[in-house]
GROMACS .gro file of C-alpha atoms in nm:
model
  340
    1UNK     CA    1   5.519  -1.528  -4.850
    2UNK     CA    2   5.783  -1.668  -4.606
    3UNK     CA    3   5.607  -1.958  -4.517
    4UNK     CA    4   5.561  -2.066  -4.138
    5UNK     CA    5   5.211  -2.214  -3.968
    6UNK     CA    6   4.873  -2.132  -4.030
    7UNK     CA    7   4.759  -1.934  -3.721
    8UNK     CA    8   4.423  -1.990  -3.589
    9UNK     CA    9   4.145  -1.732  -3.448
   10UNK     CA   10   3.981  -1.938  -3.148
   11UNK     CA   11   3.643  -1.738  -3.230
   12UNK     CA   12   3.355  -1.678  -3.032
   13UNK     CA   13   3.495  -1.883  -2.699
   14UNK     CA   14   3.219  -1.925  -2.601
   15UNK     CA   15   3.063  -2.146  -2.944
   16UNK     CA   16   3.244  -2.433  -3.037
   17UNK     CA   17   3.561  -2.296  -3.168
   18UNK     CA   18   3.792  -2.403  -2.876
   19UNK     CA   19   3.590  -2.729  -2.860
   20UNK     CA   20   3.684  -2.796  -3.256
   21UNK     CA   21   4.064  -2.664  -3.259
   22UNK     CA   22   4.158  -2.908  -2.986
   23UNK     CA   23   4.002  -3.162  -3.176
   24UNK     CA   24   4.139  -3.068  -3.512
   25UNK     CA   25   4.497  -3.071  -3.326
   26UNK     CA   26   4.454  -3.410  -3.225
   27UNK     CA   27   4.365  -3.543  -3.576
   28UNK     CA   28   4.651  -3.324  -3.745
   29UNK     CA   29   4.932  -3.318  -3.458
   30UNK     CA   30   5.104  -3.618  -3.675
   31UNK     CA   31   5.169  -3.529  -4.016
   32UNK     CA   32   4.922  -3.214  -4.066
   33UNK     CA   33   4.992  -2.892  -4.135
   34UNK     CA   34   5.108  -2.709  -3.819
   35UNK     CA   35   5.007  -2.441  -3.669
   36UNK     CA   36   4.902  -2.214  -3.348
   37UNK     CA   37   4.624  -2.053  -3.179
   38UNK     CA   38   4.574  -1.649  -3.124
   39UNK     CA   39   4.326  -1.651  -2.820
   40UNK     CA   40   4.295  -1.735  -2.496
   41UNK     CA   41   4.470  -2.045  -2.331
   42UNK     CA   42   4.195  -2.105  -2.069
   43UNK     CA   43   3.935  -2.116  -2.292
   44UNK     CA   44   4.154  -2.382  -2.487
   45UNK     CA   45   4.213  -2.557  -2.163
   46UNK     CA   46   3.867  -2.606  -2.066
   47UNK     CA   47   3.717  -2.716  -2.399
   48UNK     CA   48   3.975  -3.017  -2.385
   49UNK     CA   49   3.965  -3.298  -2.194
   50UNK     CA   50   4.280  -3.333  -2.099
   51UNK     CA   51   4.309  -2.964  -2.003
   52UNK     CA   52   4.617  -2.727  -1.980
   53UNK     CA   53   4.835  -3.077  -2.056
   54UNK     CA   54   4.784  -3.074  -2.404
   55UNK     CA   55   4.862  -2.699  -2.451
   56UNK     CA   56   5.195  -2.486  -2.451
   57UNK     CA   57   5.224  -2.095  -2.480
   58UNK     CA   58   5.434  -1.969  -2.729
   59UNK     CA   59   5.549  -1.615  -2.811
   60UNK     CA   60   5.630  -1.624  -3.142
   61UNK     CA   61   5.478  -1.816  -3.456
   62UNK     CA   62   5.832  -1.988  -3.506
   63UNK     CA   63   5.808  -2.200  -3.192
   64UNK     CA   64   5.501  -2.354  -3.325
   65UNK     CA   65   5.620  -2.609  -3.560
   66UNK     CA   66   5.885  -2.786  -3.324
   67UNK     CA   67   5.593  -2.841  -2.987
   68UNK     CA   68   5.281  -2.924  -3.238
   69UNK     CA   69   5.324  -3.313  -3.247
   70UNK     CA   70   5.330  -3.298  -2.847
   71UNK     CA   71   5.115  -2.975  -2.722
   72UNK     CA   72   4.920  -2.721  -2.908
   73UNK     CA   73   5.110  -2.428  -2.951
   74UNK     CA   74   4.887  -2.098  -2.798
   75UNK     CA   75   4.963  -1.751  -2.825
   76UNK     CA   76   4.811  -1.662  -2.497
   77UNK     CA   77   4.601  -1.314  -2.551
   78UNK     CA   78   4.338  -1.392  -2.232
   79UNK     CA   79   4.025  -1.266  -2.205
   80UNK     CA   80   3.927  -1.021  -1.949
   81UNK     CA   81   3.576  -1.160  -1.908
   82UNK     CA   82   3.466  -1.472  -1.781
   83UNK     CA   83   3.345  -1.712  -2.048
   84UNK     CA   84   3.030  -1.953  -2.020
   85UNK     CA   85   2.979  -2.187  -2.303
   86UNK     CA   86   2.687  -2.187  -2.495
   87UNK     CA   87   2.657  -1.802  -2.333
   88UNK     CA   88   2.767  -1.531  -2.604
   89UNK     CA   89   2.861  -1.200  -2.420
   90UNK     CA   90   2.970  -0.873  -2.603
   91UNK     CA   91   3.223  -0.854  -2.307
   92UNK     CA   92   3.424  -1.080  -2.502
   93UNK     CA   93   3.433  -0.912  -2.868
   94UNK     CA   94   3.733  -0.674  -2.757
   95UNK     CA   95   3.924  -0.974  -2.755
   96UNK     CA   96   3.816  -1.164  -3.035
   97UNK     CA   97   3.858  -0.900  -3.245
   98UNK     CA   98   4.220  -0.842  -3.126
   99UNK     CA   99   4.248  -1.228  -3.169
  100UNK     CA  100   4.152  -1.146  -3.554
  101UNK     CA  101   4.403  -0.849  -3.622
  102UNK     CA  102   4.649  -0.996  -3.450
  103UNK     CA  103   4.648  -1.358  -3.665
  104UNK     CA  104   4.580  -1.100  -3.994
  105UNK     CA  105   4.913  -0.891  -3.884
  106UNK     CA  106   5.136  -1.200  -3.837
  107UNK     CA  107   5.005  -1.315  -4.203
  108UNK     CA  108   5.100  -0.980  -4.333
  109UNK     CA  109   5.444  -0.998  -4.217
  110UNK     CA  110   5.474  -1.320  -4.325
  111UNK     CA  111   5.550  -1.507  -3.976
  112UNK     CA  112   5.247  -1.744  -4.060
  113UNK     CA  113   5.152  -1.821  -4.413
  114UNK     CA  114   4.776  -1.798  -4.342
  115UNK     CA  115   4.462  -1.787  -4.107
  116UNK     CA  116   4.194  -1.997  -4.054
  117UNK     CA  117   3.900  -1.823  -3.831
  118UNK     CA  118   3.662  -2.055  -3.614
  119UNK     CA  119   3.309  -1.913  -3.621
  120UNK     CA  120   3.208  -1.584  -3.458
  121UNK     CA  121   2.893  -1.436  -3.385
  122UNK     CA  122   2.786  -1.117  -3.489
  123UNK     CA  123   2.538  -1.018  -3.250
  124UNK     CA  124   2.770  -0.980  -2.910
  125UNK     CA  125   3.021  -0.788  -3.156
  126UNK     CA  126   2.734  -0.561  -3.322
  127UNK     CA  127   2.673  -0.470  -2.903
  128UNK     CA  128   2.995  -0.359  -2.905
  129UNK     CA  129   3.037  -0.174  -3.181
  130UNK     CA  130   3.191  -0.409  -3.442
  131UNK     CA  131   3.035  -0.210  -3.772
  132UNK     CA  132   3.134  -0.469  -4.005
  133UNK     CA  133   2.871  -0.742  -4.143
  134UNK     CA  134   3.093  -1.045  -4.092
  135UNK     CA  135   3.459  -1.198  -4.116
  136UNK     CA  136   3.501  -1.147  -4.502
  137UNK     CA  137   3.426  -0.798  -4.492
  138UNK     CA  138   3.640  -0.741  -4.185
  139UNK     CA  139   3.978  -0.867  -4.352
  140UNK     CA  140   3.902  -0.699  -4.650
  141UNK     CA  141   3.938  -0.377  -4.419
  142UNK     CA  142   4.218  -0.520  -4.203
  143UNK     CA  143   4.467  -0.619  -4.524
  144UNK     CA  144   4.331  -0.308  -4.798
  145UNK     CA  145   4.201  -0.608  -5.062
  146UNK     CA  146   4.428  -0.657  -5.335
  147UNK     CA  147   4.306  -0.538  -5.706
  148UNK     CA  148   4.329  -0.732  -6.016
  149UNK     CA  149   4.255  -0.598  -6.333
  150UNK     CA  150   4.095  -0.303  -6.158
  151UNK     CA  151   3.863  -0.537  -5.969
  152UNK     CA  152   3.922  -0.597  -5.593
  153UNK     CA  153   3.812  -0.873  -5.340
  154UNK     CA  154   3.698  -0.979  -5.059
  155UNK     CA  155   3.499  -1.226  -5.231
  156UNK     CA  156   3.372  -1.518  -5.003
  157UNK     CA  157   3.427  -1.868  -5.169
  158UNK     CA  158   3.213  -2.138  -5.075
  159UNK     CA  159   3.377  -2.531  -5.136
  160UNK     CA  160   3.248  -2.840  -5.147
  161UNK     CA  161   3.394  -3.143  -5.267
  162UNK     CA  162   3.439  -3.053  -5.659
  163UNK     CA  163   3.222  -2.748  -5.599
  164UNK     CA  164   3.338  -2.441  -5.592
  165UNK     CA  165   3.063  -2.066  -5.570
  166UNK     CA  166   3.195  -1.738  -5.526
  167UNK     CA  167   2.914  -1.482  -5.403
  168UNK     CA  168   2.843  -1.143  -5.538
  169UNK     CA  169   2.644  -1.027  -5.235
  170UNK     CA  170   2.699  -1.172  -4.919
  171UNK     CA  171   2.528  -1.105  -4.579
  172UNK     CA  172   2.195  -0.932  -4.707
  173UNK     CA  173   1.861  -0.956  -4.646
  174UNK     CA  174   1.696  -1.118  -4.956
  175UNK     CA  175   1.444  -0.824  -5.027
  176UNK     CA  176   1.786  -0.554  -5.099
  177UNK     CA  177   1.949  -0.806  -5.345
  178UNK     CA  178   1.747  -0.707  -5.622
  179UNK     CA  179   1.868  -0.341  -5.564
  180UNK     CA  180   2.196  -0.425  -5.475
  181UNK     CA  181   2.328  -0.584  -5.777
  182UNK     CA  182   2.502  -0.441  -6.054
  183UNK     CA  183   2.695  -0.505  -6.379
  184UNK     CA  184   2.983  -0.407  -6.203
  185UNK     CA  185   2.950  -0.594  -5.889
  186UNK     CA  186   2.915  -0.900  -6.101
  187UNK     CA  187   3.253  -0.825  -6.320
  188UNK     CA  188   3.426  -0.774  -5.965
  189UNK     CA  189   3.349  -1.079  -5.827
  190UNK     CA  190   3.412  -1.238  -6.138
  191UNK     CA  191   3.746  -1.100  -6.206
  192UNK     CA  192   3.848  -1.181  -5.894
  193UNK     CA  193   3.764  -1.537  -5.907
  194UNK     CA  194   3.893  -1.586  -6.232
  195UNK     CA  195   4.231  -1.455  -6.058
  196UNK     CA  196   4.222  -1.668  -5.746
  197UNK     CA  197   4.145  -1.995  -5.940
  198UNK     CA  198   4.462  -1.958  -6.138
  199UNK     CA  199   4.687  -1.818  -5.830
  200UNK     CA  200   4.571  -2.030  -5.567
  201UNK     CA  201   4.370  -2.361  -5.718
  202UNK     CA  202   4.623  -2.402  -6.002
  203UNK     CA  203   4.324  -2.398  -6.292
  204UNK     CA  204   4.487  -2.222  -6.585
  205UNK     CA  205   4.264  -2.140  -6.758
  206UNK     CA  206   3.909  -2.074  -6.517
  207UNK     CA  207   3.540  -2.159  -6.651
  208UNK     CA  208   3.290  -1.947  -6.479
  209UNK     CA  209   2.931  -1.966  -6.472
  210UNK     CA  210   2.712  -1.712  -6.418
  211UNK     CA  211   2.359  -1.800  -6.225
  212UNK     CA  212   2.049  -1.652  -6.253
  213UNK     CA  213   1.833  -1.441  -6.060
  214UNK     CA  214   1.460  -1.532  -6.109
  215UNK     CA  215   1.302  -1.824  -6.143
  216UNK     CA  216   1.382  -2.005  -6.504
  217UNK     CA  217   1.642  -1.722  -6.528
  218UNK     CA  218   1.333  -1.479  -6.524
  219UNK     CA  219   1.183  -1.651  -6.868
  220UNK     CA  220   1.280  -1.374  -7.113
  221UNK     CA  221   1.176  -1.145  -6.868
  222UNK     CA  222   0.816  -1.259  -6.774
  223UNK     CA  223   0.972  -1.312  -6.457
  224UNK     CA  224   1.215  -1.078  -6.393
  225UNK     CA  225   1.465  -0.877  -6.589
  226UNK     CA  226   1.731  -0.888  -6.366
  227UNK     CA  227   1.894  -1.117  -6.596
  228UNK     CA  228   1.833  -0.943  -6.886
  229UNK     CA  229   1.927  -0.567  -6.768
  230UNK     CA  230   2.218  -0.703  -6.521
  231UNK     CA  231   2.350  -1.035  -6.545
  232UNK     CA  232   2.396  -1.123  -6.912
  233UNK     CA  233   2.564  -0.786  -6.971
  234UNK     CA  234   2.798  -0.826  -6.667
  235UNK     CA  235   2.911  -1.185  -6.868
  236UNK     CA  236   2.912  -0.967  -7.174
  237UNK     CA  237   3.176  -0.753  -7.004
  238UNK     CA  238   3.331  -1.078  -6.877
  239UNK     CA  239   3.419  -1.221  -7.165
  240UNK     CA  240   3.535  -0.860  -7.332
  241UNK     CA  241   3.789  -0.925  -6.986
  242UNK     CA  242   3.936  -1.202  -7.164
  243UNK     CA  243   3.713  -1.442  -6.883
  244UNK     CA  244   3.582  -1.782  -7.010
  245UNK     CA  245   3.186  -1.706  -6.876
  246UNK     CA  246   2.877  -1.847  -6.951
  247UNK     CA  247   2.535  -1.764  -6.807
  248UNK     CA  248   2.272  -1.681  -6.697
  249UNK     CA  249   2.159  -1.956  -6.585
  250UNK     CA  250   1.864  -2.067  -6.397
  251UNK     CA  251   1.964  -2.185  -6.037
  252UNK     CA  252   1.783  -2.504  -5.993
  253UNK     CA  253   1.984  -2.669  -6.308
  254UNK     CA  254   2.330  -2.539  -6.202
  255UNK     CA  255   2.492  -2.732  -5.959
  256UNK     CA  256   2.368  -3.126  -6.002
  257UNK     CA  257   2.701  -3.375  -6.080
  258UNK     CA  258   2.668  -3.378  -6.472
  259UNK     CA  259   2.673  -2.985  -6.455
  260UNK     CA  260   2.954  -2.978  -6.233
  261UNK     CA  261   3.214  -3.063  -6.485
  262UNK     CA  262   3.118  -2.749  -6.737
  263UNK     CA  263   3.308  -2.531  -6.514
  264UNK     CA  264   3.566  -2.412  -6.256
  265UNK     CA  265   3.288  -2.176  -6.021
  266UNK     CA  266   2.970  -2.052  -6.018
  267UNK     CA  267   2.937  -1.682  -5.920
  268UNK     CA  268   2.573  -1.707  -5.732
  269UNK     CA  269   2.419  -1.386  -5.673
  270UNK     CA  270   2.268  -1.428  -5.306
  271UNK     CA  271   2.377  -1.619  -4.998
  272UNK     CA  272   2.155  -1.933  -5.008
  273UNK     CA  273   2.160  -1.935  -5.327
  274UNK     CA  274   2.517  -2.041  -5.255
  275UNK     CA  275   2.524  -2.201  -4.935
  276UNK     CA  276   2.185  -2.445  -5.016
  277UNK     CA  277   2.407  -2.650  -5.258
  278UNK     CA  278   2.771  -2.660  -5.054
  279UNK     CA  279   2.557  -2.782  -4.751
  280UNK     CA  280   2.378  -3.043  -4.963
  281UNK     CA  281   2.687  -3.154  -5.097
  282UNK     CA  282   2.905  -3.187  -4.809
  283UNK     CA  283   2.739  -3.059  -4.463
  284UNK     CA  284   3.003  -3.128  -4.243
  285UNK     CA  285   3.322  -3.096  -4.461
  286UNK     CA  286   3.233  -2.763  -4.682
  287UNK     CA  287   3.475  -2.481  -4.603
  288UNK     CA  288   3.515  -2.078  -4.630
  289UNK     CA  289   3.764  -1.893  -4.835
  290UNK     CA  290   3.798  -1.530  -4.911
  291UNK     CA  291   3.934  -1.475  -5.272
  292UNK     CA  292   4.112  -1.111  -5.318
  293UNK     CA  293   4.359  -1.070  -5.010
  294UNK     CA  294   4.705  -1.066  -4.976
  295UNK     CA  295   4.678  -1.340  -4.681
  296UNK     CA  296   4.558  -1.674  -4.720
  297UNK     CA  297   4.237  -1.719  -4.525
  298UNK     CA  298   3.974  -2.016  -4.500
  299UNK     CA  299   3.716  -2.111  -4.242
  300UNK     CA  300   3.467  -2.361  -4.149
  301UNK     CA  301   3.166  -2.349  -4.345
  302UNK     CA  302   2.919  -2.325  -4.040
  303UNK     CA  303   2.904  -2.128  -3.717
  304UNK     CA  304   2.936  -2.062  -3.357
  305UNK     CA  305   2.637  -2.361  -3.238
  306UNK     CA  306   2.618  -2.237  -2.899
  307UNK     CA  307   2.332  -2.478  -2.850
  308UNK     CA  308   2.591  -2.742  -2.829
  309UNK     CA  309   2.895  -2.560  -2.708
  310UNK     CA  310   3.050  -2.738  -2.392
  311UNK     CA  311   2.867  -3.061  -2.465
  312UNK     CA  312   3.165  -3.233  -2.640
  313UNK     CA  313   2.919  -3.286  -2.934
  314UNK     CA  314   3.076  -3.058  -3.194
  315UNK     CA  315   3.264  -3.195  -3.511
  316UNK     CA  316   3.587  -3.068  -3.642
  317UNK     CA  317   3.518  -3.167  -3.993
  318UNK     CA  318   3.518  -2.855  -4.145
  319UNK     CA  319   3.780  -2.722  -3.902
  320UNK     CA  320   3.998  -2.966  -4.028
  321UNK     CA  321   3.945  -2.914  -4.376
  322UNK     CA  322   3.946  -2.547  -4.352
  323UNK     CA  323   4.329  -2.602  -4.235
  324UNK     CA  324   4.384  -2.815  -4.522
  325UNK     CA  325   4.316  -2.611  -4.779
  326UNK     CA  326   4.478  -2.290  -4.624
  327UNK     CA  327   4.755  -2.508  -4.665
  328UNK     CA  328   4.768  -2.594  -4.991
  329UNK     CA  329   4.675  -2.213  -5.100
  330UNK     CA  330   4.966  -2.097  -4.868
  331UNK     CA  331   5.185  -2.359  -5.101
  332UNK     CA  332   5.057  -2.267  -5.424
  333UNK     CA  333   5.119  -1.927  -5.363
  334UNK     CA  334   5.482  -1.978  -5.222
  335UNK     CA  335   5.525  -2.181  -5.582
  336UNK     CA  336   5.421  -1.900  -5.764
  337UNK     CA  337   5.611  -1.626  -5.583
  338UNK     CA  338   5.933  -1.843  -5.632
  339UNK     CA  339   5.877  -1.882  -6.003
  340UNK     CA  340   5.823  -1.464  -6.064
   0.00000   0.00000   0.00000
């Protein structure tokens, strides 16, 4: 990694995204870490109050750094569809999609040394025939996932203050997750985690623990046996890995501050299952990373609120500390590639 700025997807432009990035900006424009937009400069323009002022176009990456304390630094790739705010139209996905690759190929080649994504929606993209679930999935296709160990990410990373949960399924509808998991799903994700924590979060040696399925972790069955025919033998295989794993264990007694300290991450098996406890933790300040790429990528841990787009209502908190952390993984992985 050659190091650079962070480069930032503006998103659905017409959610909050633009609205949050010029306010991130102006909290990080002294002393944060730098870095540039890939989207559309009138849609930046119009989400701040002091319009086009507070902007400058740049054509390459390296230009960012010197303008960010004055001017946001934009790579200008316009829309070719007028935006409303608050108004998703699929007319728009071409572009944010190119906005995506394009921040994904500069991380690549090492002109930025990571990307932080505001919030899409899926629905205008799914209209135009975007086949992928979400984000997370998306990159994984964009930058071929890196394997460890024969396991291989994305995994999406959910963070909280000291709380960290890694998810083995992601964007499904409750009723599949039962049929979707597997012994070897779970290994995967933990694998992967176990790998990211000591690359990118510095933990040498990573505590994972494993939750539960059913109620009371399916009370020997009674309730359940995906614990019994799944989970425990996926932390079986775990620890055969060489992983320190525990688990299962039931949900509701996982994630409450005297557990917190037992380990590293949680691998949760289902999406609120997850989410429930980052958002109760830290609503506005939880962020999004995907574990398993060769880029560095985090995002805010909410999405697109066109209900409020426009308004000037939106906070950047996540935003902001979405950036943060893509800069200290873009760091810790610069360390470690200078020590091989």
């Amino acid at each position: 990694m050659k190091g650079g700025p962070l480069a930032l997807t503006l998103g659905d432009p017409a959610g909050v995204g633009p609205e949050i990035i010029v306010k991130a900006w102006s909290e990080l424009r002294h002393g944060g870490p730098p870095f540039l937009v890939v989207g559309d400069f009138q849609a930046l323009a119009s989400a701040s109050a002091g319009g086009a002022s507070i902007l400058k176009k740049v054509i390459a990456p390296s230009q960012a750094a010197a303008v960010f304390e004055n001017a946001l630094p934009v790579l200008d790739l316009p829309l070719r569809a007028r935006v409303v705010a608050g108004q998703p139209s699929s007319a728009a996905a071409p572009a944010i999609i190119k906005w995506i690759e394009t921040a994904v190929g500069l991380a690549l080649s090492g002109a930025v040394a990571g990307v932080v994504t505001a919030p899409i929606s899926k629905a205008p993209l799914y209209e135009a025939g975007f086949k992928f679930p979400g984000h997370t999935e998306f990159l994984g296709e964009l930058t071929a996932a890196e394997t460890f160990e024969g396991a291989r990410g994305p995994v999406m990373m959910l963070i909280a203050g000291d709380l960290r949960v890694a998810l083995v399924t992601v964007h499904e509808p409750l009723a599949k997750v039962s049929g979707l998991l597997s012994i070897e799903a779970i290994v995967n994700a933990g694998l992967v985690t176990a790998q990211a924590l000591r690359r990118d979060f510095g933990v040498a040696k990573p505590r994972l623990a494993v939750a539960g399925f059913n109620p009371h972790g399916g009370e020997g069955g009674a309730l359940g046996r995906e614990e019994i025919d799944i989970v425990a033998p996926a932390v079986r295989a775990l620890e055969d890995l060489g992983v320190d794993v525990t688990g299962p264990h039931p949900a509701d007694t996982l994630f409450h501050e005297a557990v917190r300290s037992r380990y590293d991450a949680v691998l949760c098996l289902y999406h609120d299952q997850a989410l429930i406890p980052v958002k109760m933790l830290d609503f506005w300040g939880g962020v999004n990373v995907t574990l398993g790429l060769p880029i560095v990528r985090t995002s805010p841990d909410h999405g697109t609120a066109f209900d409020i787009a426009g308004r000037g209502l939106a906070r950047p908190d996540s935003l902001i500390a979405a950036i943060r952390l893509a800069d200290q993984l873009a760091q810790a992985r610069a360390k470690a590639a200078r020590a091989r």
